[in-house]
Tab-separated table of N, CA and C in Angstrom:
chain	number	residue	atom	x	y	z
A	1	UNK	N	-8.263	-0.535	10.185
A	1	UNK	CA	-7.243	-0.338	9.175
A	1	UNK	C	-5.944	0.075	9.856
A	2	UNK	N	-4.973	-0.332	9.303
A	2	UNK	CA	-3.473	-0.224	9.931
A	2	UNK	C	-2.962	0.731	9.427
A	3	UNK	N	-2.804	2.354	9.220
A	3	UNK	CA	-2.094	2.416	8.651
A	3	UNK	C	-0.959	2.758	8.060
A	4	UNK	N	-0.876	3.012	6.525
A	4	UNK	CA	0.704	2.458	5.963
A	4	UNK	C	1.135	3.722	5.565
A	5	UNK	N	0.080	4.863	5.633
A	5	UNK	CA	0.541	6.455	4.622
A	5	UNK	C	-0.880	6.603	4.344
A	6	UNK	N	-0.925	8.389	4.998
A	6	UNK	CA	-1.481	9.487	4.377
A	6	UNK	C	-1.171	10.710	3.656
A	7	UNK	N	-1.963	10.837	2.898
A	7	UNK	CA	-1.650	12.127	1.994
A	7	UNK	C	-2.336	13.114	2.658
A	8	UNK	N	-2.026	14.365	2.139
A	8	UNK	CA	-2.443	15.988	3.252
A	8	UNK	C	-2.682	16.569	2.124
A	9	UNK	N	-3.056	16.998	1.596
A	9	UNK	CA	-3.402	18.457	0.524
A	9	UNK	C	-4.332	19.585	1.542
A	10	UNK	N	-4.496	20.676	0.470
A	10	UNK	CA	-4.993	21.768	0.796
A	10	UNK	C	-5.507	22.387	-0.591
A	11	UNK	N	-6.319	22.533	-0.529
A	11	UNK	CA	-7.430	23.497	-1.809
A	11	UNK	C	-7.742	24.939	-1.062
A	12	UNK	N	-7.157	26.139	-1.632
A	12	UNK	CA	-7.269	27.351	-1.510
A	12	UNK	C	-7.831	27.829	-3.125
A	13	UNK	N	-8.961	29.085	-2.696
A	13	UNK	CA	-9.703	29.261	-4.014
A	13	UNK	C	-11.034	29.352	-4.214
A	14	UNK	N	-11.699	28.659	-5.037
A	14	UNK	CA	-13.373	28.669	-4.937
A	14	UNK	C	-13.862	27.018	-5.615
A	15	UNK	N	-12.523	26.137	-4.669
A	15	UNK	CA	-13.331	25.237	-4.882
A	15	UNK	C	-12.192	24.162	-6.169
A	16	UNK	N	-13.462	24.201	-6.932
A	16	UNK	CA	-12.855	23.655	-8.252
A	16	UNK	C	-12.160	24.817	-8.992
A	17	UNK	N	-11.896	26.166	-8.694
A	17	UNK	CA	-11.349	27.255	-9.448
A	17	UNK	C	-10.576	27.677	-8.090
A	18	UNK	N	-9.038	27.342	-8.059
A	18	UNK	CA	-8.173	27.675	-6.968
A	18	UNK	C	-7.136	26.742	-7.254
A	19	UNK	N	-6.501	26.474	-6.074
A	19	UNK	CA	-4.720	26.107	-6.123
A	19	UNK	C	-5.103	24.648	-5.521
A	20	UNK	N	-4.358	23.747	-5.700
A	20	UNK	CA	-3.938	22.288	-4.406
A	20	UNK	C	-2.826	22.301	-4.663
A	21	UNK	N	-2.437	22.195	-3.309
A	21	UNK	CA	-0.948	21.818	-3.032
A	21	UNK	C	-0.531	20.202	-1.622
A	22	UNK	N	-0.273	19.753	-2.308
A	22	UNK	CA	0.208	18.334	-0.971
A	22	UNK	C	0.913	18.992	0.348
A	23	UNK	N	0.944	18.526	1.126
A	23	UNK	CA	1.905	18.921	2.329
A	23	UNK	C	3.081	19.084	2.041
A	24	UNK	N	3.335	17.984	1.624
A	24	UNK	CA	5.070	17.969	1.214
A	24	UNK	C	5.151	18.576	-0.197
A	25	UNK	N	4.558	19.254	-0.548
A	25	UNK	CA	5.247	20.386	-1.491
A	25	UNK	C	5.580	19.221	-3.059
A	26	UNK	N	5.100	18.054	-3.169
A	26	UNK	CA	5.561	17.551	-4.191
A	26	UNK	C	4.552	17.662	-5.811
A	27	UNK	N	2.925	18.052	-4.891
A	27	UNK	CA	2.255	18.205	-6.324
A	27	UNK	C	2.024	19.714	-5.896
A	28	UNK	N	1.762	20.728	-6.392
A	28	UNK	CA	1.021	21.876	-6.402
A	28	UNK	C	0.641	22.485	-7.729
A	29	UNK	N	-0.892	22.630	-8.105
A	29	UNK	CA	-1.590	22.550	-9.321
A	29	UNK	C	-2.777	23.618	-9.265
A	30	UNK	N	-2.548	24.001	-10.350
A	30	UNK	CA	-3.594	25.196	-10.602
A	30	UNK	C	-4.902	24.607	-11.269
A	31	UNK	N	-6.380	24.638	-10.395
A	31	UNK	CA	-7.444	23.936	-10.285
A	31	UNK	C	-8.528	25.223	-11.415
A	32	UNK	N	-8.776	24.163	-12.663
A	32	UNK	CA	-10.141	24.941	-13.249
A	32	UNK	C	-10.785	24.360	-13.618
A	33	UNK	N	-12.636	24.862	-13.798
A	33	UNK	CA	-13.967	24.200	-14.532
A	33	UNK	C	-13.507	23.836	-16.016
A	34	UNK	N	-14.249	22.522	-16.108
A	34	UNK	CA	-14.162	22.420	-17.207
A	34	UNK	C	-15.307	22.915	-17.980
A	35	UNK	N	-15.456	23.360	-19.283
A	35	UNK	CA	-16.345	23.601	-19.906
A	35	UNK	C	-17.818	23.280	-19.794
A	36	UNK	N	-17.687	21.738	-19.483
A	36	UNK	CA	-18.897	20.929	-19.704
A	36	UNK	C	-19.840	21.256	-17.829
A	37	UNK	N	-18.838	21.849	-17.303
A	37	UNK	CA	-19.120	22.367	-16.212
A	37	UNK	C	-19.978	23.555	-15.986
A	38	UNK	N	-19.510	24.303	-16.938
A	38	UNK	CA	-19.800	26.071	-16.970
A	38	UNK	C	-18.377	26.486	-16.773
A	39	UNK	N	-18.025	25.942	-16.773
A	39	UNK	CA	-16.179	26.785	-16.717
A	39	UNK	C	-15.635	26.725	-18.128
A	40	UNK	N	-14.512	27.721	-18.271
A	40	UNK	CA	-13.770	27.759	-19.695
A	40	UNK	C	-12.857	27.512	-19.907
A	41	UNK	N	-12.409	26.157	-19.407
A	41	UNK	CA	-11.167	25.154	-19.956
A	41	UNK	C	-10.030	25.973	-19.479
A	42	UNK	N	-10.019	26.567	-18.717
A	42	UNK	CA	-8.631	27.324	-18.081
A	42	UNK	C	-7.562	26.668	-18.249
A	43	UNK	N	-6.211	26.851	-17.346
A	43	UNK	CA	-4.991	26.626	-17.755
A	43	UNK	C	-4.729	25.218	-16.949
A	44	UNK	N	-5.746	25.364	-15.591
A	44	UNK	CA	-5.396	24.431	-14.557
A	44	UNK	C	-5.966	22.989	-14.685
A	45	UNK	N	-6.042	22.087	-13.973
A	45	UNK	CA	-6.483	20.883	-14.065
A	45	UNK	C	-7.674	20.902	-13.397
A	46	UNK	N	-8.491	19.655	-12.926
A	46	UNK	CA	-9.698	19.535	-12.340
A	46	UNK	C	-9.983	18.342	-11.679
A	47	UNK	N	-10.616	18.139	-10.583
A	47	UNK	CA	-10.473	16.912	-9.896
A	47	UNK	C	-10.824	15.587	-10.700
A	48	UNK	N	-11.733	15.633	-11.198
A	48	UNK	CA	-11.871	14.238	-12.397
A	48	UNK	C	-10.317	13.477	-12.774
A	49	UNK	N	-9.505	14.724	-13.408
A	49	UNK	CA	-8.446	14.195	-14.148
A	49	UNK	C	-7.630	13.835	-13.189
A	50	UNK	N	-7.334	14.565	-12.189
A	50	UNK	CA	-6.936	14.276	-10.953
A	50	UNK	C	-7.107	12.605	-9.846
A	51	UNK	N	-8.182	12.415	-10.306
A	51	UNK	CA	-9.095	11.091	-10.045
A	51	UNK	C	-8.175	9.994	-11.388
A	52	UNK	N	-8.794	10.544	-12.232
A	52	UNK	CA	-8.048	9.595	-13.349
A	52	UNK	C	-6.852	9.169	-13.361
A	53	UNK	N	-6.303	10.006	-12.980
A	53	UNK	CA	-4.815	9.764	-12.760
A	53	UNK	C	-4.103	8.920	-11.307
A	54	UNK	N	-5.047	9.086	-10.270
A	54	UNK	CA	-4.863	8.031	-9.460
A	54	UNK	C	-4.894	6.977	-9.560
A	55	UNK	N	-6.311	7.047	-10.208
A	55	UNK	CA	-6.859	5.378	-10.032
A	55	UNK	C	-6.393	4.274	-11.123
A	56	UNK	N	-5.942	5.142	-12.164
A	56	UNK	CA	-4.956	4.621	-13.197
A	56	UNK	C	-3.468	3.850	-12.359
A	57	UNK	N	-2.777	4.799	-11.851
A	57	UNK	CA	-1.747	4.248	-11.285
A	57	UNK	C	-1.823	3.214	-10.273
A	58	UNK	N	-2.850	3.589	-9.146
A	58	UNK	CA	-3.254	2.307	-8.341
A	58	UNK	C	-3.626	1.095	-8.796
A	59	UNK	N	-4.367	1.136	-9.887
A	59	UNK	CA	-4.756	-0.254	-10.601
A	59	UNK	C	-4.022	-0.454	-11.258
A	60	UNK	N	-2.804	0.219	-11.481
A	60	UNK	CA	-1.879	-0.273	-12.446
A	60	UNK	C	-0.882	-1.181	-11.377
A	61	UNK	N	-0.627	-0.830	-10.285
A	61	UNK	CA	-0.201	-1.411	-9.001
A	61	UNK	C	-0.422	-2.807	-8.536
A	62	UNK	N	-1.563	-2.663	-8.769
A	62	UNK	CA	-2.458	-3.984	-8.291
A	62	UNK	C	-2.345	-5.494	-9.336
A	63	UNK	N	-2.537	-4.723	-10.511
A	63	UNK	CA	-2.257	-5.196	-11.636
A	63	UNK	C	-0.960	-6.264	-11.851
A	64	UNK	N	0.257	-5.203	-11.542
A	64	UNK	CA	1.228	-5.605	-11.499
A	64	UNK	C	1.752	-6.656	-10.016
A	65	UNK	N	0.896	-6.402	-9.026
A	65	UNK	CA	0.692	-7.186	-8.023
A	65	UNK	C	-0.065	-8.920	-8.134
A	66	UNK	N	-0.703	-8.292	-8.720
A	66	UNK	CA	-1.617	-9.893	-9.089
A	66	UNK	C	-1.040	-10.775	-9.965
A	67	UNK	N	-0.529	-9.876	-11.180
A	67	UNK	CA	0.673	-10.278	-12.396
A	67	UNK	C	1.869	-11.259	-11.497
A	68	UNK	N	2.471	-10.319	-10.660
A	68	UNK	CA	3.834	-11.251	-9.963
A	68	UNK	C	3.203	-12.367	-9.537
A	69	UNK	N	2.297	-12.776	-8.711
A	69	UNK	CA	1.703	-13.546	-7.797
A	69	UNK	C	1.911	-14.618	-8.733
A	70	UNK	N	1.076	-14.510	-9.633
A	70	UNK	CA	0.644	-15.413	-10.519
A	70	UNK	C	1.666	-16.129	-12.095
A	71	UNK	N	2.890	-14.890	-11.817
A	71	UNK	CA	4.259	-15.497	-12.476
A	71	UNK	C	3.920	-15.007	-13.979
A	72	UNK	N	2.806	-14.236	-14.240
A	72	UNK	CA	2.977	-13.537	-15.626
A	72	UNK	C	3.972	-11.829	-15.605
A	73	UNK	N	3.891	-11.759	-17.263
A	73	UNK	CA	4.945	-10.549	-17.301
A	73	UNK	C	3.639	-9.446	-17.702
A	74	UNK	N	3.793	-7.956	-17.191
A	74	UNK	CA	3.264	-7.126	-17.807
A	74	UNK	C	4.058	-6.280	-18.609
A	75	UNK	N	5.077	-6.516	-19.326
A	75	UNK	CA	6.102	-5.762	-19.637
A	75	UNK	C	5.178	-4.739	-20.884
A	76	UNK	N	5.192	-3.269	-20.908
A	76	UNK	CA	4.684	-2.504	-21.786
A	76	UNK	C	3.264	-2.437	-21.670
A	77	UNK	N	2.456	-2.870	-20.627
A	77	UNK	CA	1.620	-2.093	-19.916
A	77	UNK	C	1.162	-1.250	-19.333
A	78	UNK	N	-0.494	-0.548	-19.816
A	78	UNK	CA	-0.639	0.494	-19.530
A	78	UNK	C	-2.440	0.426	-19.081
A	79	UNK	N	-2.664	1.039	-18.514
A	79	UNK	CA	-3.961	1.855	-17.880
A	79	UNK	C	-4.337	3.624	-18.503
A	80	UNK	N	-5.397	3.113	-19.086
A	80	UNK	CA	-6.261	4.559	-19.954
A	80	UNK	C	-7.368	4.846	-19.104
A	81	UNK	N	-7.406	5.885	-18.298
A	81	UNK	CA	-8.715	5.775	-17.386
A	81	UNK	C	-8.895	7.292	-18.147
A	82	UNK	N	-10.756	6.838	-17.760
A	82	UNK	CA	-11.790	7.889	-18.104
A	82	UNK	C	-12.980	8.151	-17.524
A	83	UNK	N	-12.595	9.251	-16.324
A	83	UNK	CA	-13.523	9.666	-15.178
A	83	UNK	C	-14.540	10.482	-15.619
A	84	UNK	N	-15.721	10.253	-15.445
A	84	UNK	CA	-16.706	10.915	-16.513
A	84	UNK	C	-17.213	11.656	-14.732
A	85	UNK	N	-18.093	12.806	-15.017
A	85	UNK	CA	-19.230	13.222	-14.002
A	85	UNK	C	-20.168	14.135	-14.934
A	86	UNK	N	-21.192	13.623	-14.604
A	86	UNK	CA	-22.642	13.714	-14.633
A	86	UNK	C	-23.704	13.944	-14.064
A	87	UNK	N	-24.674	14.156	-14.517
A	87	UNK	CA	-26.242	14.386	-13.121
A	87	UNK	C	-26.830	13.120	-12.967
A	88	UNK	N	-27.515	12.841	-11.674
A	88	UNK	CA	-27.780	11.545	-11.766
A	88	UNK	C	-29.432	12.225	-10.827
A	89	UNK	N	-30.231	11.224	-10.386
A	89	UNK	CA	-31.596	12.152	-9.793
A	89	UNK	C	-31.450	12.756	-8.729
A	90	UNK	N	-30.389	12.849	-8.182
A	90	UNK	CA	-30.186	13.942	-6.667
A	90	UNK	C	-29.181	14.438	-6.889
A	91	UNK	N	-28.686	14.660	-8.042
A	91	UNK	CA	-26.863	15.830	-7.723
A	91	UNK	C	-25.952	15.351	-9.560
A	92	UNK	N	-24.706	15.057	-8.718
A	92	UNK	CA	-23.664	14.687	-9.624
A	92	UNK	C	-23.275	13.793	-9.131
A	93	UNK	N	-22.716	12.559	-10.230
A	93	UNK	CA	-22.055	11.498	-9.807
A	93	UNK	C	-21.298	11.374	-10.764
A	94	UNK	N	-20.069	9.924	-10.546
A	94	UNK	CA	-19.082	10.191	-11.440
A	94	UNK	C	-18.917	8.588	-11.713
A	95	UNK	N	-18.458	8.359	-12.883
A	95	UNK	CA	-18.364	6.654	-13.835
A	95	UNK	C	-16.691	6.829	-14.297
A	96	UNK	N	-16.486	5.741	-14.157
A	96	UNK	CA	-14.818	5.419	-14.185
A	96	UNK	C	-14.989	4.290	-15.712
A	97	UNK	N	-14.183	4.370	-16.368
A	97	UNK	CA	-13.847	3.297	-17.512
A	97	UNK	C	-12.208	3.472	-17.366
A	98	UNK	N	-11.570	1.996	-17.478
A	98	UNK	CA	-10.320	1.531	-17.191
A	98	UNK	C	-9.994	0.759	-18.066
A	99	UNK	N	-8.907	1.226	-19.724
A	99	UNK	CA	-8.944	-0.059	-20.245
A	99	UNK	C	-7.253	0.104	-20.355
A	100	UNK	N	-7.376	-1.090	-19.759
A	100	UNK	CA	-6.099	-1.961	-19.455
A	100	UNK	C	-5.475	-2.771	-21.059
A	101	UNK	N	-4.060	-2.378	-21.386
A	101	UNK	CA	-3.494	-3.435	-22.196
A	101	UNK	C	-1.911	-3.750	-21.770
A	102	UNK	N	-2.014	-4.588	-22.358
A	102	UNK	CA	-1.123	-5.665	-21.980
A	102	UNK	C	-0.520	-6.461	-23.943
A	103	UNK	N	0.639	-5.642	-23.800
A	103	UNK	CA	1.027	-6.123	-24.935
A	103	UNK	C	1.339	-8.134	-24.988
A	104	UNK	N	1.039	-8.533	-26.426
A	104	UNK	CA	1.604	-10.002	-26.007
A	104	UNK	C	1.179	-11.157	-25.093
A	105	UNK	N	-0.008	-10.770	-24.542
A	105	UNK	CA	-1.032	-11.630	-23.555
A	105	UNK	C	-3.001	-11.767	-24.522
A	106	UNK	N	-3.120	-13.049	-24.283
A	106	UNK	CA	-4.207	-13.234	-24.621
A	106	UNK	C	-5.093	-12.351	-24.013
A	107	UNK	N	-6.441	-12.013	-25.144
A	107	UNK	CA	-7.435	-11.595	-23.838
A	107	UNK	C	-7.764	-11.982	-23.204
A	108	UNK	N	-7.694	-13.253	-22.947
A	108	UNK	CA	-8.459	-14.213	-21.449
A	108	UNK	C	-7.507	-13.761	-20.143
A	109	UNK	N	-6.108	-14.126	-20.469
A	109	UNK	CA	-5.652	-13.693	-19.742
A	109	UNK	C	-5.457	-12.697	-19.341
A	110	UNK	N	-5.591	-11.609	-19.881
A	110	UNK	CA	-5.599	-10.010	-19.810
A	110	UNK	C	-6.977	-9.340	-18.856
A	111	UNK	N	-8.157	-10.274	-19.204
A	111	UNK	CA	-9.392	-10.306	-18.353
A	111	UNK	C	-8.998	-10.654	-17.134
A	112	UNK	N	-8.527	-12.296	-16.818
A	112	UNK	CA	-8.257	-12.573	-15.500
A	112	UNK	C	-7.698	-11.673	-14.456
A	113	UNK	N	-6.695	-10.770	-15.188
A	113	UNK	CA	-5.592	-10.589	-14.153
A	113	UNK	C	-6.468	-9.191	-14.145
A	114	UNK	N	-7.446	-8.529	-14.978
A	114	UNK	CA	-8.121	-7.807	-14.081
A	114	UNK	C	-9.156	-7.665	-13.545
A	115	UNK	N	-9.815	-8.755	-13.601
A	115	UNK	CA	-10.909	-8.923	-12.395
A	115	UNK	C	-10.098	-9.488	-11.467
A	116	UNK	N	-9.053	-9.915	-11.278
A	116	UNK	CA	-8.001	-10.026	-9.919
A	116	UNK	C	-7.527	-8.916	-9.543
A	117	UNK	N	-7.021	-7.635	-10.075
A	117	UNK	CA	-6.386	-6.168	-9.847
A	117	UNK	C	-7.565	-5.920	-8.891
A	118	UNK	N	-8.994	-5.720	-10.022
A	118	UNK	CA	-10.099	-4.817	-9.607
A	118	UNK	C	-10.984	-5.531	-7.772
A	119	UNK	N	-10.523	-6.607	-7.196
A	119	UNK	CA	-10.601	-6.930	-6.225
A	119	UNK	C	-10.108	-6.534	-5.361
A	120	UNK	N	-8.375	-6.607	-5.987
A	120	UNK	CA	-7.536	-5.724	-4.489
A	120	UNK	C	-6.967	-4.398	-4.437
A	121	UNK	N	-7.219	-3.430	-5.594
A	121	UNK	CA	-6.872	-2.603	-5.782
A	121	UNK	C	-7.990	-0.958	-4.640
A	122	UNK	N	-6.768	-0.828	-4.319
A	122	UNK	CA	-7.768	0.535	-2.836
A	122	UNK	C	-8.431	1.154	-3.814
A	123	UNK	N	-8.596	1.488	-4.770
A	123	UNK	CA	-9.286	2.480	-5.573
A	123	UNK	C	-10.886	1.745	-6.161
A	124	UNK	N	-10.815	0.650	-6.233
A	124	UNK	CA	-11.884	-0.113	-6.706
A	124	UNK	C	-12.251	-0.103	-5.391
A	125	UNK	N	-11.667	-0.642	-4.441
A	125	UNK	CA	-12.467	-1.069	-3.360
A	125	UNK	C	-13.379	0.327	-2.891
A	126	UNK	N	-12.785	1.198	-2.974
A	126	UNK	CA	-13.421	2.609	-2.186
A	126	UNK	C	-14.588	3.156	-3.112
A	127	UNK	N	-14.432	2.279	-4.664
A	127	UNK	CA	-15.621	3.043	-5.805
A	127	UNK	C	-16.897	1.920	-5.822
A	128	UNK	N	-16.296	0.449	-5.380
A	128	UNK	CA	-17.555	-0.494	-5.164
A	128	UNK	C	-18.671	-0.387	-4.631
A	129	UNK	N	-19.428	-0.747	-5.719
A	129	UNK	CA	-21.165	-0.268	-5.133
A	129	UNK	C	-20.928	1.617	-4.997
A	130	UNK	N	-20.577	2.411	-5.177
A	130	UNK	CA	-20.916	3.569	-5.179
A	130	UNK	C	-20.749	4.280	-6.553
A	131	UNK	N	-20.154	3.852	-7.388
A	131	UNK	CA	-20.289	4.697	-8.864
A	131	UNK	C	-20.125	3.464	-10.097
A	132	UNK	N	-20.430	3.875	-11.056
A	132	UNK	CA	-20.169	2.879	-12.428
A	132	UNK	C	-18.380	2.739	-12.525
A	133	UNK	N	-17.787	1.535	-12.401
A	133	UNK	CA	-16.566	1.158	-12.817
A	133	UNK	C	-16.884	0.191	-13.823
A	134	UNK	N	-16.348	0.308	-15.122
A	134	UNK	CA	-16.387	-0.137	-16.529
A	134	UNK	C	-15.278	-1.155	-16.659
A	135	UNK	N	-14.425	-2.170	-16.483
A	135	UNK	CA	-12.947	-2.771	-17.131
A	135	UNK	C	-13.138	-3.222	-18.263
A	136	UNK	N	-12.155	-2.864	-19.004
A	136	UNK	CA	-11.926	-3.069	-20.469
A	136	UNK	C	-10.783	-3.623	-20.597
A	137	UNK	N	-10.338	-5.155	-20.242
A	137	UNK	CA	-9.148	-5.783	-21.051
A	137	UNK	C	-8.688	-5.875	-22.369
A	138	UNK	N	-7.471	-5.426	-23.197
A	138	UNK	CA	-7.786	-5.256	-24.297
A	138	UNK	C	-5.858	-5.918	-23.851
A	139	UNK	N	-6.139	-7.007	-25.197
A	139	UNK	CA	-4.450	-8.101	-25.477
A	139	UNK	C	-4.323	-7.336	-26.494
A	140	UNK	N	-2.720	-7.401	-26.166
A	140	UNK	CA	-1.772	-6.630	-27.235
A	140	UNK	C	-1.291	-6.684	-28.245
């Protein structure tokens, strides 16, 4: 791999109940359990949503990458992701659902262009074969 940019964070705390902050000082976020955890919905965020919120934007990237290629518009497009974690027979694991719309585009086409995203997008590639990823094309 060549590469193009890394990110640096730091987690101070107990974990999922503590601080992250990036290197460069651009995110810094107060980290808490969620309920369904044993934690009590504190003030801070939690890596799931944290997750969600990446992989939303990256596939929204890709999306819009595959879109140009191919000479369609995504104008008023959006990505709803929903990072679930759960027990699975040795621990916790975690299931992604991604539903993509696309105002003004058929669903066929709205499908295509994301089983084309979900190919080149770094976030799919790094969750393939290791957790449930769900796509949900939904025309506008």
């Amino acid at each position: 791999m060549q590469v193009k940019y890394t990110a640096e964070a730091t987690v101070e705390g107990e974990g999922r109940k503590g601080r992250g902050r990036t290197a460069d000082g651009r995110l810094d976020v107060e980290l808490s359990v969620p309920k369904g955890l044993g934690g009590d919905d504190g003030p801070g965020t939690n890596p799931e949503q944290l997750f969600a919120v990446g992989y939303a934007a990256c596939f929204h990237g890709a999306l819009k990458k595959v879109a140009r290629e191919s000479g369609a518009s995504l104008e008023g497009s959006t990505i709803d992701a929903k990072v679930s974690i759960g027990s699975v027979e040795d621990g916790l694991s975690l299931a992604v659902e991604l539903n993509v719309t696309v105002p003004g585009k058929p669903q066929e086409e709205v499908q295509k262009l994301v089983e084309a995203a979900h190919q080149v997008c770094p976030y799919s590639r790094a969750t393939r074969g290791n957790i449930e990823v769900t796509l949900n094309a939904v025309a506008g």
